[in-house]
mmCIF file with all atom_site columns, C-alpha atoms and ligand atoms in Angstrom:
data_model
loop_
_atom_site.group_PDB
_atom_site.id
_atom_site.type_symbol
_atom_site.label_atom_id
_atom_site.label_alt_id
_atom_site.label_comp_id
_atom_site.label_asym_id
_atom_site.label_entity_id
_atom_site.label_seq_id
_atom_site.pdbx_PDB_ins_code
_atom_site.Cartn_x
_atom_site.Cartn_y
_atom_site.Cartn_z
_atom_site.occupancy
_atom_site.B_iso_or_equiv
_atom_site.pdbx_formal_charge
_atom_site.auth_seq_id
_atom_site.auth_comp_id
_atom_site.auth_asym_id
_atom_site.auth_atom_id
_atom_site.pdbx_PDB_model_num
ATOM   1   C  CA  . MET A 1 1   ? 17.527 6.440   16.920 1.00 64.00 ? 1   MET A CA  1
ATOM   2   C  CA  . ASP A 1 2   ? 20.849 4.979   15.810 1.00 74.00 ? 2   ASP A CA  1
ATOM   3   C  CA  . PRO A 1 3   ? 20.192 1.403   14.587 1.00 79.00 ? 3   PRO A CA  1
ATOM   4   C  CA  . LEU A 1 4   ? 23.672 0.417   15.741 1.00 81.00 ? 4   LEU A CA  1
ATOM   5   C  CA  . ASP A 1 5   ? 23.023 1.774   19.206 1.00 86.00 ? 5   ASP A CA  1
ATOM   6   C  CA  . PRO A 1 6   ? 19.337 1.239   20.022 1.00 89.00 ? 6   PRO A CA  1
ATOM   7   C  CA  . ASN A 1 7   ? 17.599 2.583   23.080 1.00 93.00 ? 7   ASN A CA  1
ATOM   8   C  CA  . CYS A 1 8   ? 18.454 0.572   26.154 1.00 96.00 ? 8   CYS A CA  1
ATOM   9   C  CA  . PRO A 1 9   ? 15.942 -2.232  26.865 1.00 95.00 ? 9   PRO A CA  1
ATOM   10  C  CA  . CYS A 1 10  ? 15.744 -1.097  30.508 1.00 96.00 ? 10  CYS A CA  1
ATOM   11  C  CA  . GLY A 1 11  ? 13.559 1.799   29.364 1.00 93.00 ? 11  GLY A CA  1
ATOM   12  C  CA  . SER A 1 12  ? 15.822 4.613   30.516 1.00 94.00 ? 12  SER A CA  1
ATOM   13  C  CA  . GLY A 1 13  ? 15.477 6.342   27.131 1.00 94.00 ? 13  GLY A CA  1
ATOM   14  C  CA  . ASN A 1 14  ? 19.253 6.406   26.704 1.00 96.00 ? 14  ASN A CA  1
ATOM   15  C  CA  . PRO A 1 15  ? 21.208 4.507   24.035 1.00 96.00 ? 15  PRO A CA  1
ATOM   16  C  CA  . LEU A 1 16  ? 22.347 1.074   25.144 1.00 96.00 ? 16  LEU A CA  1
ATOM   17  C  CA  . SER A 1 17  ? 26.018 2.083   24.954 1.00 96.00 ? 17  SER A CA  1
ATOM   18  C  CA  . GLN A 1 18  ? 25.354 4.989   27.346 1.00 96.00 ? 18  GLN A CA  1
ATOM   19  C  CA  . CYS A 1 19  ? 23.288 2.895   29.743 1.00 97.00 ? 19  CYS A CA  1
ATOM   20  C  CA  . CYS A 1 20  ? 23.343 -0.794  30.670 1.00 98.00 ? 20  CYS A CA  1
ATOM   21  C  CA  . GLY A 1 21  ? 25.910 -1.476  27.940 1.00 97.00 ? 21  GLY A CA  1
ATOM   22  C  CA  . HIS A 1 22  ? 28.524 0.066   30.245 1.00 96.00 ? 22  HIS A CA  1
ATOM   23  C  CA  . TYR A 1 23  ? 27.851 -2.544  32.885 1.00 98.00 ? 23  TYR A CA  1
ATOM   24  C  CA  . HIS A 1 24  ? 27.530 -5.427  30.422 1.00 98.00 ? 24  HIS A CA  1
ATOM   25  C  CA  . GLY A 1 25  ? 31.000 -4.370  29.254 1.00 97.00 ? 25  GLY A CA  1
ATOM   26  C  CA  . GLY A 1 26  ? 32.514 -4.742  32.710 1.00 96.00 ? 26  GLY A CA  1
ATOM   27  C  CA  . THR A 1 27  ? 32.088 -1.401  34.497 1.00 97.00 ? 27  THR A CA  1
ATOM   28  C  CA  . PRO A 1 28  ? 30.716 -2.110  37.999 1.00 97.00 ? 28  PRO A CA  1
ATOM   29  C  CA  . ALA A 1 29  ? 27.161 -0.827  38.360 1.00 97.00 ? 29  ALA A CA  1
ATOM   30  C  CA  . PRO A 1 30  ? 27.329 2.021   40.902 1.00 96.00 ? 30  PRO A CA  1
ATOM   31  C  CA  . CYS A 1 31  ? 24.084 1.188   42.705 1.00 97.00 ? 31  CYS A CA  1
ATOM   32  C  CA  . ALA A 1 32  ? 21.623 -1.645  43.125 1.00 97.00 ? 32  ALA A CA  1
ATOM   33  C  CA  . GLU A 1 33  ? 18.966 -0.084  40.893 1.00 97.00 ? 33  GLU A CA  1
ATOM   34  C  CA  . LEU A 1 34  ? 21.377 0.227   37.971 1.00 98.00 ? 34  LEU A CA  1
ATOM   35  C  CA  . LEU A 1 35  ? 22.540 -3.338  38.505 1.00 98.00 ? 35  LEU A CA  1
ATOM   36  C  CA  . MET A 1 36  ? 18.919 -4.494  38.537 1.00 98.00 ? 36  MET A CA  1
ATOM   37  C  CA  . ARG A 1 37  ? 18.169 -2.545  35.324 1.00 97.00 ? 37  ARG A CA  1
ATOM   38  C  CA  . SER A 1 38  ? 21.266 -3.980  33.640 1.00 98.00 ? 38  SER A CA  1
ATOM   39  C  CA  . ARG A 1 39  ? 20.164 -7.496  34.619 1.00 97.00 ? 39  ARG A CA  1
ATOM   40  C  CA  . TYR A 1 40  ? 16.769 -6.893  33.034 1.00 96.00 ? 40  TYR A CA  1
ATOM   41  C  CA  . SER A 1 41  ? 18.533 -5.662  29.876 1.00 96.00 ? 41  SER A CA  1
ATOM   42  C  CA  . ALA A 1 42  ? 20.737 -8.746  29.981 1.00 97.00 ? 42  ALA A CA  1
ATOM   43  C  CA  . TYR A 1 43  ? 17.618 -10.945 29.998 1.00 94.00 ? 43  TYR A CA  1
ATOM   44  C  CA  . VAL A 1 44  ? 16.334 -9.049  26.962 1.00 94.00 ? 44  VAL A CA  1
ATOM   45  C  CA  . LEU A 1 45  ? 19.660 -9.423  25.168 1.00 95.00 ? 45  LEU A CA  1
ATOM   46  C  CA  . GLY A 1 46  ? 20.342 -13.022 26.243 1.00 95.00 ? 46  GLY A CA  1
ATOM   47  C  CA  . LEU A 1 47  ? 23.524 -12.202 28.163 1.00 97.00 ? 47  LEU A CA  1
ATOM   48  C  CA  . VAL A 1 48  ? 23.489 -15.223 30.451 1.00 97.00 ? 48  VAL A CA  1
ATOM   49  C  CA  . ASP A 1 49  ? 27.149 -14.801 31.432 1.00 98.00 ? 49  ASP A CA  1
ATOM   50  C  CA  . TYR A 1 50  ? 26.310 -11.363 32.780 1.00 98.00 ? 50  TYR A CA  1
ATOM   51  C  CA  . LEU A 1 51  ? 23.324 -12.669 34.721 1.00 98.00 ? 51  LEU A CA  1
ATOM   52  C  CA  . VAL A 1 52  ? 25.512 -15.297 36.338 1.00 98.00 ? 52  VAL A CA  1
ATOM   53  C  CA  . ALA A 1 53  ? 28.401 -12.907 37.047 1.00 98.00 ? 53  ALA A CA  1
ATOM   54  C  CA  . THR A 1 54  ? 26.130 -10.406 38.807 1.00 98.00 ? 54  THR A CA  1
ATOM   55  C  CA  . THR A 1 55  ? 24.611 -13.015 41.125 1.00 98.00 ? 55  THR A CA  1
ATOM   56  C  CA  . LEU A 1 56  ? 26.214 -13.513 44.536 1.00 96.00 ? 56  LEU A CA  1
ATOM   57  C  CA  . PRO A 1 57  ? 29.401 -15.543 43.855 1.00 96.00 ? 57  PRO A CA  1
ATOM   58  C  CA  . ALA A 1 58  ? 28.409 -18.138 46.498 1.00 95.00 ? 58  ALA A CA  1
ATOM   59  C  CA  . GLN A 1 59  ? 25.252 -18.845 44.453 1.00 96.00 ? 59  GLN A CA  1
ATOM   60  C  CA  . GLN A 1 60  ? 26.682 -18.860 40.932 1.00 97.00 ? 60  GLN A CA  1
ATOM   61  C  CA  . GLN A 1 61  ? 27.461 -22.589 40.815 1.00 95.00 ? 61  GLN A CA  1
ATOM   62  C  CA  . ALA A 1 62  ? 23.847 -23.450 41.597 1.00 95.00 ? 62  ALA A CA  1
ATOM   63  C  CA  . LEU A 1 63  ? 22.306 -21.333 38.839 1.00 97.00 ? 63  LEU A CA  1
ATOM   64  C  CA  . ASP A 1 64  ? 20.576 -23.111 35.971 1.00 95.00 ? 64  ASP A CA  1
ATOM   65  C  CA  . ARG A 1 65  ? 22.193 -21.396 32.981 1.00 96.00 ? 65  ARG A CA  1
ATOM   66  C  CA  . ASP A 1 66  ? 20.163 -23.375 30.446 1.00 96.00 ? 66  ASP A CA  1
ATOM   67  C  CA  . ALA A 1 67  ? 16.896 -22.369 32.078 1.00 95.00 ? 67  ALA A CA  1
ATOM   68  C  CA  . MET A 1 68  ? 17.992 -18.733 32.193 1.00 94.00 ? 68  MET A CA  1
ATOM   69  C  CA  . ALA A 1 69  ? 18.947 -18.806 28.511 1.00 96.00 ? 69  ALA A CA  1
ATOM   70  C  CA  . ALA A 1 70  ? 15.695 -20.525 27.552 1.00 94.00 ? 70  ALA A CA  1
ATOM   71  C  CA  . TRP A 1 71  ? 13.549 -18.073 29.499 1.00 90.00 ? 71  TRP A CA  1
ATOM   72  C  CA  . SER A 1 72  ? 15.418 -15.173 27.953 1.00 91.00 ? 72  SER A CA  1
ATOM   73  C  CA  . ALA A 1 73  ? 15.001 -16.547 24.429 1.00 92.00 ? 73  ALA A CA  1
ATOM   74  C  CA  . GLN A 1 74  ? 11.352 -17.626 24.711 1.00 91.00 ? 74  GLN A CA  1
ATOM   75  C  CA  . SER A 1 75  ? 10.061 -14.373 26.109 1.00 89.00 ? 75  SER A CA  1
ATOM   76  C  CA  . THR A 1 76  ? 9.361  -11.124 24.350 1.00 93.00 ? 76  THR A CA  1
ATOM   77  C  CA  . TRP A 1 77  ? 10.219 -8.481  26.868 1.00 91.00 ? 77  TRP A CA  1
ATOM   78  C  CA  . LEU A 1 78  ? 7.783  -5.582  27.047 1.00 93.00 ? 78  LEU A CA  1
ATOM   79  C  CA  . GLY A 1 79  ? 9.185  -3.286  29.676 1.00 93.00 ? 79  GLY A CA  1
ATOM   80  C  CA  . LEU A 1 80  ? 10.449 -2.569  33.118 1.00 95.00 ? 80  LEU A CA  1
ATOM   81  C  CA  . GLU A 1 81  ? 9.256  -0.173  35.790 1.00 96.00 ? 81  GLU A CA  1
ATOM   82  C  CA  . VAL A 1 82  ? 11.216 0.404   38.953 1.00 96.00 ? 82  VAL A CA  1
ATOM   83  C  CA  . GLU A 1 83  ? 8.736  1.261   41.699 1.00 97.00 ? 83  GLU A CA  1
ATOM   84  C  CA  . GLN A 1 84  ? 10.929 1.666   44.737 1.00 96.00 ? 84  GLN A CA  1
ATOM   85  C  CA  . ARG A 1 85  ? 14.521 1.415   45.810 1.00 96.00 ? 85  ARG A CA  1
ATOM   86  C  CA  . GLU A 1 86  ? 15.745 1.337   49.354 1.00 96.00 ? 86  GLU A CA  1
ATOM   87  C  CA  . VAL A 1 87  ? 19.344 1.318   50.519 1.00 95.00 ? 87  VAL A CA  1
ATOM   88  C  CA  . PHE A 1 88  ? 20.274 -0.151  53.876 1.00 92.00 ? 88  PHE A CA  1
ATOM   89  C  CA  . GLY A 1 89  ? 23.476 1.056   55.458 1.00 82.00 ? 89  GLY A CA  1
ATOM   90  C  CA  . GLY A 1 90  ? 26.048 -1.096  57.119 1.00 83.00 ? 90  GLY A CA  1
ATOM   91  C  CA  . LYS A 1 91  ? 29.016 -3.073  55.955 1.00 88.00 ? 91  LYS A CA  1
ATOM   92  C  CA  . PRO A 1 92  ? 28.456 -4.583  53.535 1.00 94.00 ? 92  PRO A CA  1
ATOM   93  C  CA  . GLU A 1 93  ? 25.741 -2.354  52.215 1.00 95.00 ? 93  GLU A CA  1
ATOM   94  C  CA  . HIS A 1 94  ? 22.429 -3.934  51.164 1.00 97.00 ? 94  HIS A CA  1
ATOM   95  C  CA  . ALA A 1 95  ? 19.621 -2.618  49.011 1.00 97.00 ? 95  ALA A CA  1
ATOM   96  C  CA  . GLN A 1 96  ? 16.211 -3.704  47.821 1.00 97.00 ? 96  GLN A CA  1
ATOM   97  C  CA  . VAL A 1 97  ? 14.634 -2.740  44.518 1.00 97.00 ? 97  VAL A CA  1
ATOM   98  C  CA  . THR A 1 98  ? 10.941 -3.287  43.782 1.00 97.00 ? 98  THR A CA  1
ATOM   99  C  CA  . PHE A 1 99  ? 10.102 -3.509  40.111 1.00 97.00 ? 99  PHE A CA  1
ATOM   100 C  CA  . VAL A 1 100 ? 7.536  -4.754  37.625 1.00 97.00 ? 100 VAL A CA  1
ATOM   101 C  CA  . ALA A 1 101 ? 8.732  -6.579  34.518 1.00 93.00 ? 101 ALA A CA  1
ATOM   102 C  CA  . ARG A 1 102 ? 6.357  -7.346  31.663 1.00 94.00 ? 102 ARG A CA  1
ATOM   103 C  CA  . TRP A 1 103 ? 6.809  -9.908  28.900 1.00 91.00 ? 103 TRP A CA  1
ATOM   104 C  CA  . HIS A 1 104 ? 4.837  -12.232 26.715 1.00 91.00 ? 104 HIS A CA  1
ATOM   105 C  CA  . ASP A 1 105 ? 5.427  -15.773 25.589 1.00 90.00 ? 105 ASP A CA  1
ATOM   106 C  CA  . ASP A 1 106 ? 3.363  -18.590 24.055 1.00 91.00 ? 106 ASP A CA  1
ATOM   107 C  CA  . ASN A 1 107 ? 0.985  -18.435 26.994 1.00 93.00 ? 107 ASN A CA  1
ATOM   108 C  CA  . GLY A 1 108 ? 0.210  -14.749 26.675 1.00 94.00 ? 108 GLY A CA  1
ATOM   109 C  CA  . GLU A 1 109 ? 1.218  -11.617 28.465 1.00 95.00 ? 109 GLU A CA  1
ATOM   110 C  CA  . HIS A 1 110 ? 2.645  -11.647 31.961 1.00 94.00 ? 110 HIS A CA  1
ATOM   111 C  CA  . SER A 1 111 ? 3.712  -9.146  34.505 1.00 95.00 ? 111 SER A CA  1
ATOM   112 C  CA  . HIS A 1 112 ? 5.744  -9.899  37.531 1.00 90.00 ? 112 HIS A CA  1
ATOM   113 C  CA  . ARG A 1 113 ? 6.299  -7.670  40.535 1.00 95.00 ? 113 ARG A CA  1
ATOM   114 C  CA  . GLU A 1 114 ? 9.310  -8.488  42.605 1.00 93.00 ? 114 GLU A CA  1
ATOM   115 C  CA  . CYS A 1 115 ? 11.358 -7.072  45.425 1.00 95.00 ? 115 CYS A CA  1
ATOM   116 C  CA  . SER A 1 116 ? 14.950 -8.088  44.776 1.00 96.00 ? 116 SER A CA  1
ATOM   117 C  CA  . ALA A 1 117 ? 17.766 -7.854  47.282 1.00 96.00 ? 117 ALA A CA  1
ATOM   118 C  CA  . PHE A 1 118 ? 21.340 -6.852  46.544 1.00 97.00 ? 118 PHE A CA  1
ATOM   119 C  CA  . VAL A 1 119 ? 24.588 -6.646  48.465 1.00 97.00 ? 119 VAL A CA  1
ATOM   120 C  CA  . GLN A 1 120 ? 27.745 -4.686  47.717 1.00 96.00 ? 120 GLN A CA  1
ATOM   121 C  CA  . VAL A 1 121 ? 30.985 -6.595  48.244 1.00 94.00 ? 121 VAL A CA  1
ATOM   122 C  CA  . ASP A 1 122 ? 34.396 -5.191  47.299 1.00 92.00 ? 122 ASP A CA  1
ATOM   123 C  CA  . GLY A 1 123 ? 32.850 -2.364  45.320 1.00 92.00 ? 123 GLY A CA  1
ATOM   124 C  CA  . ARG A 1 124 ? 30.526 -4.541  43.265 1.00 96.00 ? 124 ARG A CA  1
ATOM   125 C  CA  . TRP A 1 125 ? 26.801 -5.022  43.706 1.00 98.00 ? 125 TRP A CA  1
ATOM   126 C  CA  . TYR A 1 126 ? 25.426 -8.544  43.492 1.00 98.00 ? 126 TYR A CA  1
ATOM   127 C  CA  . PHE A 1 127 ? 21.906 -9.892  43.179 1.00 97.00 ? 127 PHE A CA  1
ATOM   128 C  CA  . ILE A 1 128 ? 20.928 -12.218 46.036 1.00 96.00 ? 128 ILE A CA  1
ATOM   129 C  CA  . ASP A 1 129 ? 18.933 -14.962 44.309 1.00 94.00 ? 129 ASP A CA  1
ATOM   130 C  CA  . PRO A 1 130 ? 16.117 -15.939 46.690 1.00 90.00 ? 130 PRO A CA  1
ATOM   131 C  CA  . THR A 1 131 ? 15.668 -19.300 44.911 1.00 90.00 ? 131 THR A CA  1
ATOM   132 C  CA  . VAL A 1 132 ? 19.213 -20.479 45.683 1.00 91.00 ? 132 VAL A CA  1
ATOM   133 C  CA  . PRO A 1 133 ? 19.700 -21.530 49.309 1.00 87.00 ? 133 PRO A CA  1
ATOM   134 C  CA  . LEU A 1 134 ? 22.839 -20.251 50.997 1.00 89.00 ? 134 LEU A CA  1
ATOM   135 C  CA  . LYS A 1 135 ? 24.330 -22.933 53.157 1.00 86.00 ? 135 LYS A CA  1
ATOM   136 C  CA  . ALA A 1 136 ? 25.451 -21.231 56.322 1.00 91.00 ? 136 ALA A CA  1
ATOM   137 C  CA  . GLY A 1 137 ? 24.538 -21.348 59.978 1.00 94.00 ? 137 GLY A CA  1
ATOM   138 C  CA  . ARG A 1 138 ? 23.071 -18.163 61.386 1.00 94.00 ? 138 ARG A CA  1
ATOM   139 C  CA  . ASN A 1 139 ? 26.281 -17.456 63.309 1.00 97.00 ? 139 ASN A CA  1
ATOM   140 C  CA  . ASP A 1 140 ? 28.628 -18.470 60.483 1.00 97.00 ? 140 ASP A CA  1
ATOM   141 C  CA  . PRO A 1 141 ? 30.451 -15.904 58.357 1.00 96.00 ? 141 PRO A CA  1
ATOM   142 C  CA  . CYS A 1 142 ? 28.071 -14.741 55.618 1.00 96.00 ? 142 CYS A CA  1
ATOM   143 C  CA  . PRO A 1 143 ? 28.627 -16.495 52.270 1.00 95.00 ? 143 PRO A CA  1
ATOM   144 C  CA  . CYS A 1 144 ? 28.779 -13.064 50.589 1.00 95.00 ? 144 CYS A CA  1
ATOM   145 C  CA  . GLN A 1 145 ? 32.172 -12.675 52.293 1.00 93.00 ? 145 GLN A CA  1
ATOM   146 C  CA  . GLY A 1 146 ? 31.240 -9.271  53.598 1.00 93.00 ? 146 GLY A CA  1
ATOM   147 C  CA  . GLY A 1 147 ? 32.764 -10.164 56.961 1.00 93.00 ? 147 GLY A CA  1
ATOM   148 C  CA  . GLN A 1 148 ? 29.570 -10.241 59.051 1.00 95.00 ? 148 GLN A CA  1
ATOM   149 C  CA  . LYS A 1 149 ? 27.670 -13.115 60.590 1.00 96.00 ? 149 LYS A CA  1
ATOM   150 C  CA  . PHE A 1 150 ? 25.123 -14.586 58.207 1.00 95.00 ? 150 PHE A CA  1
ATOM   151 C  CA  . LYS A 1 151 ? 22.177 -13.650 60.441 1.00 94.00 ? 151 LYS A CA  1
ATOM   152 C  CA  . LYS A 1 152 ? 23.285 -9.986  60.523 1.00 93.00 ? 152 LYS A CA  1
ATOM   153 C  CA  . CYS A 1 153 ? 24.091 -9.836  56.818 1.00 95.00 ? 153 CYS A CA  1
ATOM   154 C  CA  . CYS A 1 154 ? 22.300 -11.524 53.936 1.00 94.00 ? 154 CYS A CA  1
ATOM   155 C  CA  . ALA A 1 155 ? 20.039 -13.952 55.831 1.00 92.00 ? 155 ALA A CA  1
ATOM   156 C  CA  . PRO A 1 156 ? 17.196 -11.437 56.437 1.00 90.00 ? 156 PRO A CA  1
ATOM   157 C  CA  . PHE A 1 157 ? 17.163 -10.580 52.734 1.00 89.00 ? 157 PHE A CA  1
ATOM   158 C  CA  . LEU A 1 158 ? 16.757 -14.196 51.709 1.00 84.00 ? 158 LEU A CA  1
ATOM   159 C  CA  . SER A 1 159 ? 13.610 -14.775 53.706 1.00 63.00 ? 159 SER A CA  1
ATOM   160 C  CA  . ALA A 1 160 ? 12.065 -11.441 52.703 1.00 49.00 ? 160 ALA A CA  1
HETATM 161 ZN ZN1 . ZN  B 2 .   ? 19.719 0.552   30.582 1.00 50.66 ? 1   ZN  B ZN1 1
HETATM 162 ZN ZN1 . ZN  B 2 .   ? 26.135 -11.277 53.373 1.00 50.66 ? 2   ZN  B ZN1 1
#
């Protein structure tokens, strides 16, 4: 293993520069699973700017950057397993990725299973943060700016 280019924290077995490093450097992740993996790697590496930039733009203002940075720094990340990925057609395209992340901190070892939702807008995938409410009526244009009504677009993925 090249010490200057360690294996990617996402567990792909590839060097960071050949894996999530691409996306951290600005290349749009081509699918929701790769975006999700690159966000996990960004937590490991403390890349809070990347975590913010890959969240739905309508939610970015509401994110707690300090909390994200603190969680990233206080946790020792043990691994990631992607269990399932499902792509939903339509415009814009949505996807869900189910994964288990493991880490330990002062309170011991934890594992967290989550089904995250993503939407592709203008060629970029974004994480839909279920903890940040999107302020839109069900018949309003979706805050993701995909051009659909909220109820037909991201709303079902927020309540999931
Ligand atoms: Zn990776
Ligand atoms: Zn939407």
